[in-house]
Amino acid sequence: MKESIIIIGANGQIGTELATALREKFGIENVVTSDIREPQNLKDGEIFETLNVLDKSAIESLFQKYKPTQVYLLAAMLSATGEIYPQKAWDLNMNGLLNVLDLAVEYKISKIFWPSSIAVFGPHSPKTNTDQYCVMDPNTIYGISKLAGERLVEWYQENRGLDIRSIRYPGIISWKAEPGGGTTDYAVHIFYDALKKGTYECFLSEDTALPMLYMDDAIRGTLQLMDAPKESLTIRSSYNLTGVSFTPKELAEEIKKILPNFTITYSENDPRQAIADSWPASIEDSPARADWNWKPAFDLAKLTVDMIENLKTNKI
Ligand code: AKB
């Protein structure tokens, strides 16, 4: 069957690269990107529509126009910004999701992708090798909205017949588009500052370990999950997924192997520290490995080399 794909919130860190991958896979004419912000550069043949995910009738018009078979809903407010604008974060993250799910039922969309996050875990979740199923008491608006979203996603599958696929993304490290408003963003900013200034002031303490994933792995994993036969999926809320866990200090040491003069300092009293402290240091992702053969390809050393090479040649 010919696929027709709409990505909502396509101009962010993940959407930018997912759009490229989906265009390569399904053809440029079969992928529509949409976002509330205009894209920086649109290549020949790429289709873009301005869209506010809170405007349900605008989403409906897009569904009528393009008759999508797959929808990727990436529009969301992340953890750090969500604590500054809790009402807006809740509204965007929950009502954006509900709008898409309701219309997906009405327009019989075959498959939906919606990302959850490690933010669904909280201070009473196990800190290391955090299991798919465990105590979950998120204490950020973002995390609460993602956990509520997971419950909704499962409900819509059981009660409305949708096929929704989801991953609990850890921090995503990439060089093409910068992240914004997250707690894991330091792990991208550090590379920019290492190359531009030779030094970085980290907003998390040196020993704050967090689960991370390189973008190449994130995209590959997402496409793999979307391709997996429905019968093989044992988790219909959202899959734990991880690549590698490290602290700012460990990342800085790895960067120093390539840029020996790089230095790092640590700021104190940043509100993002409390968010990071409430999240797992590492994640257990065996259901993803068993159900759809998930296996990350990038460890800390490999992603550090790749980030520096690509930022040097393509960006900075
Ligand atoms: C954030 O830091 O808010 C995100 C996430 C882990 O979902 N990168």
mmCIF file of C-alpha atoms and ligand atoms in Angstrom:
data_model
loop_
_atom_site.group_PDB
_atom_site.id
_atom_site.type_symbol
_atom_site.label_atom_id
_atom_site.label_comp_id
_atom_site.label_asym_id
_atom_site.label_seq_id
_atom_site.Cartn_x
_atom_site.Cartn_y
_atom_site.Cartn_z
ATOM 1 C CA MET A 1 0.000 0.000 0.000
ATOM 2 C CA LYS A 2 1.216 3.495 -0.799
ATOM 3 C CA GLU A 3 1.853 5.413 2.401
ATOM 4 C CA SER A 4 0.972 9.061 2.956
ATOM 5 C CA ILE A 5 2.688 10.555 5.974
ATOM 6 C CA ILE A 6 2.142 13.677 8.050
ATOM 7 C CA ILE A 7 4.644 14.783 10.674
ATOM 8 C CA ILE A 8 3.241 17.264 13.195
ATOM 9 C CA GLY A 9 5.899 19.321 14.983
ATOM 10 C CA ALA A 10 8.436 18.500 12.283
ATOM 11 C CA ASN A 11 10.859 21.390 12.788
ATOM 12 C CA GLY A 12 12.283 20.311 16.143
ATOM 13 C CA GLN A 13 15.381 18.266 16.927
ATOM 14 C CA ILE A 14 13.826 14.857 16.144
ATOM 15 C CA GLY A 15 11.361 15.950 13.449
ATOM 16 C CA THR A 16 14.090 17.499 11.302
ATOM 17 C CA GLU A 17 15.911 14.166 10.974
ATOM 18 C CA LEU A 18 12.857 11.929 11.012
ATOM 19 C CA ALA A 19 11.451 13.902 8.061
ATOM 20 C CA THR A 20 14.618 13.263 6.042
ATOM 21 C CA ALA A 21 14.531 9.551 6.863
ATOM 22 C CA LEU A 22 10.833 9.215 6.030
ATOM 23 C CA ARG A 23 11.254 11.123 2.758
ATOM 24 C CA GLU A 24 14.077 8.772 1.773
ATOM 25 C CA LYS A 25 12.013 5.745 2.687
ATOM 26 C CA PHE A 26 8.596 6.695 1.295
ATOM 27 C CA GLY A 27 9.370 9.360 -1.317
ATOM 28 C CA ILE A 28 9.469 13.130 -0.991
ATOM 29 C CA GLU A 29 5.944 13.479 -2.426
ATOM 30 C CA ASN A 30 4.479 11.196 0.246
ATOM 31 C CA VAL A 31 5.701 13.034 3.341
ATOM 32 C CA VAL A 32 4.140 16.274 4.567
ATOM 33 C CA THR A 33 5.879 18.144 7.352
ATOM 34 C CA SER A 34 3.965 20.587 9.524
ATOM 35 C CA ASP A 35 4.865 22.861 12.396
ATOM 36 C CA ILE A 36 3.736 26.098 14.020
ATOM 37 C CA ARG A 37 7.086 27.586 12.926
ATOM 38 C CA GLU A 38 8.167 27.967 9.297
ATOM 39 C CA PRO A 39 11.049 25.672 8.299
ATOM 40 C CA GLN A 40 14.455 27.308 7.810
ATOM 41 C CA ASN A 41 15.059 25.831 4.408
ATOM 42 C CA LEU A 42 12.703 23.787 2.347
ATOM 43 C CA LYS A 43 14.276 21.791 -0.495
ATOM 44 C CA ASP A 44 12.694 21.364 -3.921
ATOM 45 C CA GLY A 45 9.672 19.081 -3.763
ATOM 46 C CA GLU A 46 9.357 19.062 0.024
ATOM 47 C CA ILE A 47 5.820 19.720 1.235
ATOM 48 C CA PHE A 48 5.275 21.861 4.344
ATOM 49 C CA GLU A 49 2.081 23.135 5.972
ATOM 50 C CA THR A 50 1.894 25.589 8.856
ATOM 51 C CA LEU A 51 -0.091 23.939 11.647
ATOM 52 C CA ASN A 52 -0.962 24.572 15.277
ATOM 53 C CA VAL A 53 -1.724 21.157 16.796
ATOM 54 C CA LEU A 54 -4.215 22.832 19.150
ATOM 55 C CA ASP A 55 -6.317 23.844 16.138
ATOM 56 C CA LYS A 56 -8.341 20.673 15.613
ATOM 57 C CA SER A 57 -10.122 21.906 12.487
ATOM 58 C CA ALA A 58 -6.762 22.765 10.887
ATOM 59 C CA ILE A 59 -5.557 19.202 11.546
ATOM 60 C CA GLU A 60 -8.800 17.921 10.076
ATOM 61 C CA SER A 61 -8.252 19.980 6.918
ATOM 62 C CA LEU A 62 -4.776 18.453 6.564
ATOM 63 C CA PHE A 63 -6.183 14.962 7.009
ATOM 64 C CA GLN A 64 -8.825 15.681 4.355
ATOM 65 C CA LYS A 65 -6.239 17.137 1.980
ATOM 66 C CA TYR A 66 -3.524 14.475 2.284
ATOM 67 C CA LYS A 67 -5.449 11.405 3.512
ATOM 68 C CA PRO A 68 -2.550 10.228 5.700
ATOM 69 C CA THR A 69 -1.977 6.558 6.446
ATOM 70 C CA GLN A 70 0.632 7.399 9.110
ATOM 71 C CA VAL A 71 0.889 10.371 11.466
ATOM 72 C CA TYR A 72 3.913 11.253 13.601
ATOM 73 C CA LEU A 73 2.972 13.630 16.426
ATOM 74 C CA LEU A 74 6.129 15.294 17.719
ATOM 75 C CA ALA A 75 4.797 18.694 18.846
ATOM 76 C CA ALA A 76 5.397 19.015 22.609
ATOM 77 C CA MET A 77 6.817 21.285 25.278
ATOM 78 C CA LEU A 78 9.802 19.641 26.994
ATOM 79 C CA SER A 79 10.684 19.286 30.659
ATOM 80 C CA ALA A 80 12.519 22.505 31.536
ATOM 81 C CA THR A 81 10.261 24.883 29.575
ATOM 82 C CA GLY A 82 7.218 22.994 30.836
ATOM 83 C CA GLU A 83 8.113 23.921 34.436
ATOM 84 C CA ILE A 84 8.133 27.606 33.445
ATOM 85 C CA TYR A 85 4.829 27.410 31.536
ATOM 86 C CA PRO A 86 2.951 24.514 33.166
ATOM 87 C CA GLN A 87 -0.503 25.433 31.852
ATOM 88 C CA LYS A 88 0.751 25.808 28.284
ATOM 89 C CA ALA A 89 2.749 22.579 28.518
ATOM 90 C CA TRP A 90 -0.267 20.633 29.738
ATOM 91 C CA ASP A 91 -2.506 22.159 27.077
ATOM 92 C CA LEU A 92 -0.084 21.485 24.215
ATOM 93 C CA ASN A 93 1.004 18.017 25.315
ATOM 94 C CA MET A 94 -2.450 16.695 26.234
ATOM 95 C CA ASN A 95 -4.872 18.487 23.923
ATOM 96 C CA GLY A 96 -2.507 18.175 20.962
ATOM 97 C CA LEU A 97 -2.476 14.409 21.528
ATOM 98 C CA LEU A 98 -6.250 14.182 22.049
ATOM 99 C CA ASN A 99 -6.932 16.176 18.875
ATOM 100 C CA VAL A 100 -4.787 13.821 16.815
ATOM 101 C CA LEU A 101 -6.156 10.640 18.406
ATOM 102 C CA ASP A 102 -9.790 11.665 17.939
ATOM 103 C CA LEU A 103 -9.244 12.608 14.315
ATOM 104 C CA ALA A 104 -7.183 9.465 13.721
ATOM 105 C CA VAL A 105 -10.208 7.418 14.771
ATOM 106 C CA GLU A 106 -12.501 9.429 12.507
ATOM 107 C CA TYR A 107 -10.157 9.339 9.496
ATOM 108 C CA LYS A 108 -9.061 5.724 10.077
ATOM 109 C CA ILE A 109 -5.325 6.467 10.184
ATOM 110 C CA SER A 110 -3.490 3.114 10.034
ATOM 111 C CA LYS A 111 -0.541 3.937 12.279
ATOM 112 C CA ILE A 112 0.434 6.730 14.646
ATOM 113 C CA PHE A 113 3.774 7.467 16.263
ATOM 114 C CA TRP A 114 3.825 9.480 19.459
ATOM 115 C CA PRO A 115 6.958 9.809 21.628
ATOM 116 C CA SER A 116 6.938 9.442 25.370
ATOM 117 C CA SER A 117 10.015 10.106 27.496
ATOM 118 C CA ILE A 118 12.138 8.925 30.422
ATOM 119 C CA ALA A 119 10.387 11.839 32.175
ATOM 120 C CA VAL A 120 7.532 9.419 32.967
ATOM 121 C CA PHE A 121 9.731 8.114 35.798
ATOM 122 C CA GLY A 122 10.053 9.949 39.074
ATOM 123 C CA PRO A 123 11.895 10.120 42.389
ATOM 124 C CA HIS A 124 10.516 6.768 43.585
ATOM 125 C CA SER A 125 11.283 4.883 40.377
ATOM 126 C CA PRO A 126 14.390 2.660 40.561
ATOM 127 C CA LYS A 127 17.419 4.800 39.746
ATOM 128 C CA THR A 128 19.434 2.314 37.680
ATOM 129 C CA ASN A 129 18.355 -0.152 35.000
ATOM 130 C CA THR A 130 14.870 1.250 35.379
ATOM 131 C CA ASP A 131 12.350 -1.333 34.310
ATOM 132 C CA GLN A 132 9.510 -0.934 31.792
ATOM 133 C CA TYR A 133 7.039 -1.478 34.635
ATOM 134 C CA CYS A 134 7.886 0.032 38.004
ATOM 135 C CA VAL A 135 6.793 2.822 40.353
ATOM 136 C CA MET A 136 6.163 5.878 38.181
ATOM 137 C CA ASP A 137 5.659 9.169 40.001
ATOM 138 C CA PRO A 138 6.804 11.900 37.594
ATOM 139 C CA ASN A 139 7.034 15.308 39.219
ATOM 140 C CA THR A 140 7.352 17.571 36.188
ATOM 141 C CA ILE A 141 4.378 18.734 34.133
ATOM 142 C CA TYR A 142 6.098 17.283 31.069
ATOM 143 C CA GLY A 143 6.523 13.886 32.751
ATOM 144 C CA ILE A 144 2.965 13.910 34.087
ATOM 145 C CA SER A 145 1.635 14.761 30.627
ATOM 146 C CA LYS A 146 3.717 11.976 29.028
ATOM 147 C CA LEU A 147 2.524 9.391 31.559
ATOM 148 C CA ALA A 148 -1.097 10.497 31.072
ATOM 149 C CA GLY A 149 -0.444 10.370 27.308
ATOM 150 C CA GLU A 150 0.786 6.777 27.593
ATOM 151 C CA ARG A 151 -2.414 5.791 29.359
ATOM 152 C CA LEU A 152 -4.499 7.554 26.686
ATOM 153 C CA VAL A 153 -2.547 5.888 23.898
ATOM 154 C CA GLU A 154 -3.232 2.454 25.357
ATOM 155 C CA TRP A 155 -6.892 3.306 25.913
ATOM 156 C CA TYR A 156 -7.383 4.436 22.296
ATOM 157 C CA GLN A 157 -5.882 1.184 21.078
ATOM 158 C CA GLU A 158 -8.016 -1.002 23.297
ATOM 159 C CA ASN A 159 -11.234 0.964 22.876
ATOM 160 C CA ARG A 160 -11.016 2.753 19.533
ATOM 161 C CA GLY A 161 -8.984 0.323 17.434
ATOM 162 C CA LEU A 162 -6.013 2.590 16.701
ATOM 163 C CA ASP A 163 -2.468 1.272 16.164
ATOM 164 C CA ILE A 164 -0.185 3.643 18.063
ATOM 165 C CA ARG A 165 3.554 3.043 18.432
ATOM 166 C CA SER A 166 5.604 4.827 21.069
ATOM 167 C CA ILE A 167 9.092 5.050 22.547
ATOM 168 C CA ARG A 168 10.163 6.574 25.849
ATOM 169 C CA TYR A 169 13.004 8.620 24.382
ATOM 170 C CA PRO A 170 15.963 9.388 26.630
ATOM 171 C CA GLY A 171 18.069 12.500 25.908
ATOM 172 C CA ILE A 172 18.742 12.635 22.167
ATOM 173 C CA ILE A 173 22.159 13.760 20.947
ATOM 174 C CA SER A 174 22.406 15.178 17.443
ATOM 175 C CA TRP A 175 24.169 17.800 15.356
ATOM 176 C CA LYS A 176 21.651 18.783 12.628
ATOM 177 C CA ALA A 177 19.062 20.629 14.739
ATOM 178 C CA GLU A 178 19.523 21.779 18.327
ATOM 179 C CA PRO A 179 17.144 20.684 21.083
ATOM 180 C CA GLY A 180 15.186 23.283 23.051
ATOM 181 C CA GLY A 181 13.762 23.375 26.540
ATOM 182 C CA GLY A 182 14.923 19.973 27.767
ATOM 183 C CA THR A 183 16.978 18.819 30.747
ATOM 184 C CA THR A 184 19.225 16.594 28.641
ATOM 185 C CA ASP A 185 20.083 19.468 26.249
ATOM 186 C CA TYR A 186 23.478 19.973 27.900
ATOM 187 C CA ALA A 187 24.733 16.872 26.091
ATOM 188 C CA VAL A 188 24.280 18.681 22.763
ATOM 189 C CA HIS A 189 25.256 22.228 23.833
ATOM 190 C CA ILE A 190 28.551 20.947 25.233
ATOM 191 C CA PHE A 191 29.717 19.989 21.718
ATOM 192 C CA TYR A 192 28.860 23.395 20.221
ATOM 193 C CA ASP A 193 30.684 25.240 23.000
ATOM 194 C CA ALA A 194 33.634 22.826 22.964
ATOM 195 C CA LEU A 195 34.221 23.654 19.301
ATOM 196 C CA LYS A 196 33.346 27.364 19.396
ATOM 197 C CA LYS A 197 34.757 28.422 22.774
ATOM 198 C CA GLY A 198 36.869 25.512 24.033
ATOM 199 C CA THR A 199 34.928 25.570 27.290
ATOM 200 C CA TYR A 200 31.420 24.794 28.537
ATOM 201 C CA GLU A 201 29.496 25.748 31.656
ATOM 202 C CA CYS A 202 27.277 22.767 32.422
ATOM 203 C CA PHE A 203 23.925 23.329 34.161
ATOM 204 C CA LEU A 204 23.977 19.807 35.647
ATOM 205 C CA SER A 205 26.470 18.585 38.247
ATOM 206 C CA GLU A 206 29.428 16.487 37.098
ATOM 207 C CA ASP A 207 28.018 13.212 38.456
ATOM 208 C CA THR A 208 24.481 13.434 37.076
ATOM 209 C CA ALA A 209 24.099 10.278 34.979
ATOM 210 C CA LEU A 210 21.229 10.208 32.469
ATOM 211 C CA PRO A 211 20.172 7.801 29.715
ATOM 212 C CA MET A 212 20.976 9.084 26.214
ATOM 213 C CA LEU A 213 20.611 8.018 22.605
ATOM 214 C CA TYR A 214 22.404 9.140 19.465
ATOM 215 C CA MET A 215 20.063 10.481 16.770
ATOM 216 C CA ASP A 216 21.030 7.830 14.200
ATOM 217 C CA ASP A 217 19.948 5.168 16.687
ATOM 218 C CA ALA A 218 16.779 7.102 17.593
ATOM 219 C CA ILE A 219 15.691 7.330 13.953
ATOM 220 C CA ARG A 220 16.588 3.718 13.185
ATOM 221 C CA GLY A 221 14.739 2.534 16.305
ATOM 222 C CA THR A 222 11.661 4.604 15.490
ATOM 223 C CA LEU A 223 11.443 3.260 11.935
ATOM 224 C CA GLN A 224 12.043 -0.281 13.194
ATOM 225 C CA LEU A 225 9.184 0.025 15.686
ATOM 226 C CA MET A 226 6.863 1.470 13.029
ATOM 227 C CA ASP A 227 7.700 -1.471 10.718
ATOM 228 C CA ALA A 228 7.326 -4.179 13.356
ATOM 229 C CA PRO A 229 4.375 -6.550 12.899
ATOM 230 C CA LYS A 230 1.591 -5.609 15.290
ATOM 231 C CA GLU A 231 1.447 -9.157 16.729
ATOM 232 C CA SER A 232 5.041 -8.911 17.955
ATOM 233 C CA LEU A 233 4.390 -5.818 20.084
ATOM 234 C CA THR A 234 3.799 -6.696 23.721
ATOM 235 C CA ILE A 235 3.833 -3.097 24.949
ATOM 236 C CA ARG A 236 1.027 -0.873 23.721
ATOM 237 C CA SER A 237 1.820 2.134 25.908
ATOM 238 C CA SER A 238 5.449 3.115 25.230
ATOM 239 C CA TYR A 239 8.718 1.173 25.022
ATOM 240 C CA ASN A 240 11.714 1.836 27.271
ATOM 241 C CA LEU A 241 14.667 2.510 24.978
ATOM 242 C CA THR A 242 18.241 3.456 25.629
ATOM 243 C CA GLY A 243 21.593 3.751 23.988
ATOM 244 C CA VAL A 244 24.129 4.753 26.584
ATOM 245 C CA SER A 245 24.214 6.391 30.028
ATOM 246 C CA PHE A 246 26.880 8.850 31.127
ATOM 247 C CA THR A 247 27.574 11.839 33.359
ATOM 248 C CA PRO A 248 28.671 15.312 32.213
ATOM 249 C CA LYS A 249 32.133 14.517 33.572
ATOM 250 C CA GLU A 250 32.394 11.321 31.528
ATOM 251 C CA LEU A 251 31.230 13.144 28.402
ATOM 252 C CA ALA A 252 33.761 15.934 29.002
ATOM 253 C CA GLU A 253 36.554 13.336 29.364
ATOM 254 C CA GLU A 254 35.553 11.788 26.047
ATOM 255 C CA ILE A 255 35.543 15.187 24.315
ATOM 256 C CA LYS A 256 39.000 15.909 25.766
ATOM 257 C CA LYS A 257 40.370 12.846 23.983
ATOM 258 C CA ILE A 258 39.686 14.691 20.704
ATOM 259 C CA LEU A 259 39.959 18.323 21.899
ATOM 260 C CA PRO A 260 42.641 18.118 24.637
ATOM 261 C CA ASN A 261 42.309 21.800 25.635
ATOM 262 C CA PHE A 262 38.577 21.565 26.332
ATOM 263 C CA THR A 263 37.541 22.606 29.847
ATOM 264 C CA ILE A 264 34.231 22.278 31.682
ATOM 265 C CA THR A 265 32.782 24.118 34.682
ATOM 266 C CA TYR A 266 29.566 23.398 36.544
ATOM 267 C CA SER A 267 26.965 25.977 37.547
ATOM 268 C CA GLU A 268 25.021 25.595 40.768
ATOM 269 C CA ASN A 269 21.340 26.061 41.598
ATOM 270 C CA ASP A 270 20.016 25.446 38.115
ATOM 271 C CA PRO A 271 16.372 24.266 38.263
ATOM 272 C CA ARG A 272 17.129 21.548 35.695
ATOM 273 C CA GLN A 273 19.260 19.735 38.307
ATOM 274 C CA ALA A 274 16.167 18.772 40.325
ATOM 275 C CA ILE A 275 14.493 17.451 37.177
ATOM 276 C CA ALA A 276 17.541 15.358 36.273
ATOM 277 C CA ASP A 277 17.767 14.058 39.842
ATOM 278 C CA SER A 278 14.198 12.764 39.594
ATOM 279 C CA TRP A 279 14.972 10.741 36.439
ATOM 280 C CA PRO A 280 16.692 7.363 36.057
ATOM 281 C CA ALA A 281 20.439 7.171 35.547
ATOM 282 C CA SER A 282 20.026 4.178 33.246
ATOM 283 C CA ILE A 283 17.188 2.278 31.604
ATOM 284 C CA GLU A 284 16.434 -1.392 31.002
ATOM 285 C CA ASP A 285 15.069 -1.915 27.490
ATOM 286 C CA SER A 286 14.788 -5.703 27.024
ATOM 287 C CA PRO A 287 11.139 -5.632 25.731
ATOM 288 C CA ALA A 288 12.244 -3.465 22.773
ATOM 289 C CA ARG A 289 15.169 -5.829 22.129
ATOM 290 C CA ALA A 290 12.941 -8.894 22.281
ATOM 291 C CA ASP A 291 9.903 -7.545 20.401
ATOM 292 C CA TRP A 292 11.507 -5.667 17.504
ATOM 293 C CA ASN A 293 15.225 -6.453 17.679
ATOM 294 C CA TRP A 294 16.311 -3.128 19.123
ATOM 295 C CA LYS A 295 20.085 -2.732 19.476
ATOM 296 C CA PRO A 296 21.853 0.625 19.661
ATOM 297 C CA ALA A 297 24.920 1.140 17.487
ATOM 298 C CA PHE A 298 26.465 4.207 19.157
ATOM 299 C CA ASP A 299 28.326 4.161 22.468
ATOM 300 C CA LEU A 300 29.808 7.230 24.146
ATOM 301 C CA ALA A 301 33.115 7.116 22.251
ATOM 302 C CA LYS A 302 31.477 6.633 18.858
ATOM 303 C CA LEU A 303 28.865 9.355 19.287
ATOM 304 C CA THR A 304 31.478 11.826 20.524
ATOM 305 C CA VAL A 305 33.648 11.291 17.432
ATOM 306 C CA ASP A 306 30.625 11.530 15.129
ATOM 307 C CA MET A 307 29.299 14.717 16.762
ATOM 308 C CA ILE A 308 32.643 16.514 16.573
ATOM 309 C CA GLU A 309 33.347 15.430 12.993
ATOM 310 C CA ASN A 310 29.923 16.474 11.757
ATOM 311 C CA LEU A 311 29.754 19.764 13.635
ATOM 312 C CA LYS A 312 33.226 20.647 12.324
ATOM 313 C CA THR A 313 32.465 19.832 8.698
ATOM 314 C CA ASN A 314 28.837 20.845 8.467
ATOM 315 C CA LYS A 315 27.954 23.452 11.065
ATOM 316 C CA ILE A 316 30.607 25.331 12.945
HETATM 317 C C1 AKB B 1 13.972 16.591 28.072
HETATM 318 O O1 AKB B 1 15.101 16.702 28.559
HETATM 319 O O2 AKB B 1 12.972 17.186 28.496
HETATM 320 C C2 AKB B 1 13.793 15.634 26.903
HETATM 321 C C3 AKB B 1 13.382 14.281 27.353
HETATM 322 C C4 AKB B 1 14.311 13.413 28.084
HETATM 323 O O3 AKB B 1 12.272 13.889 27.093
HETATM 324 N N1 AKB B 1 15.012 15.565 26.163
#
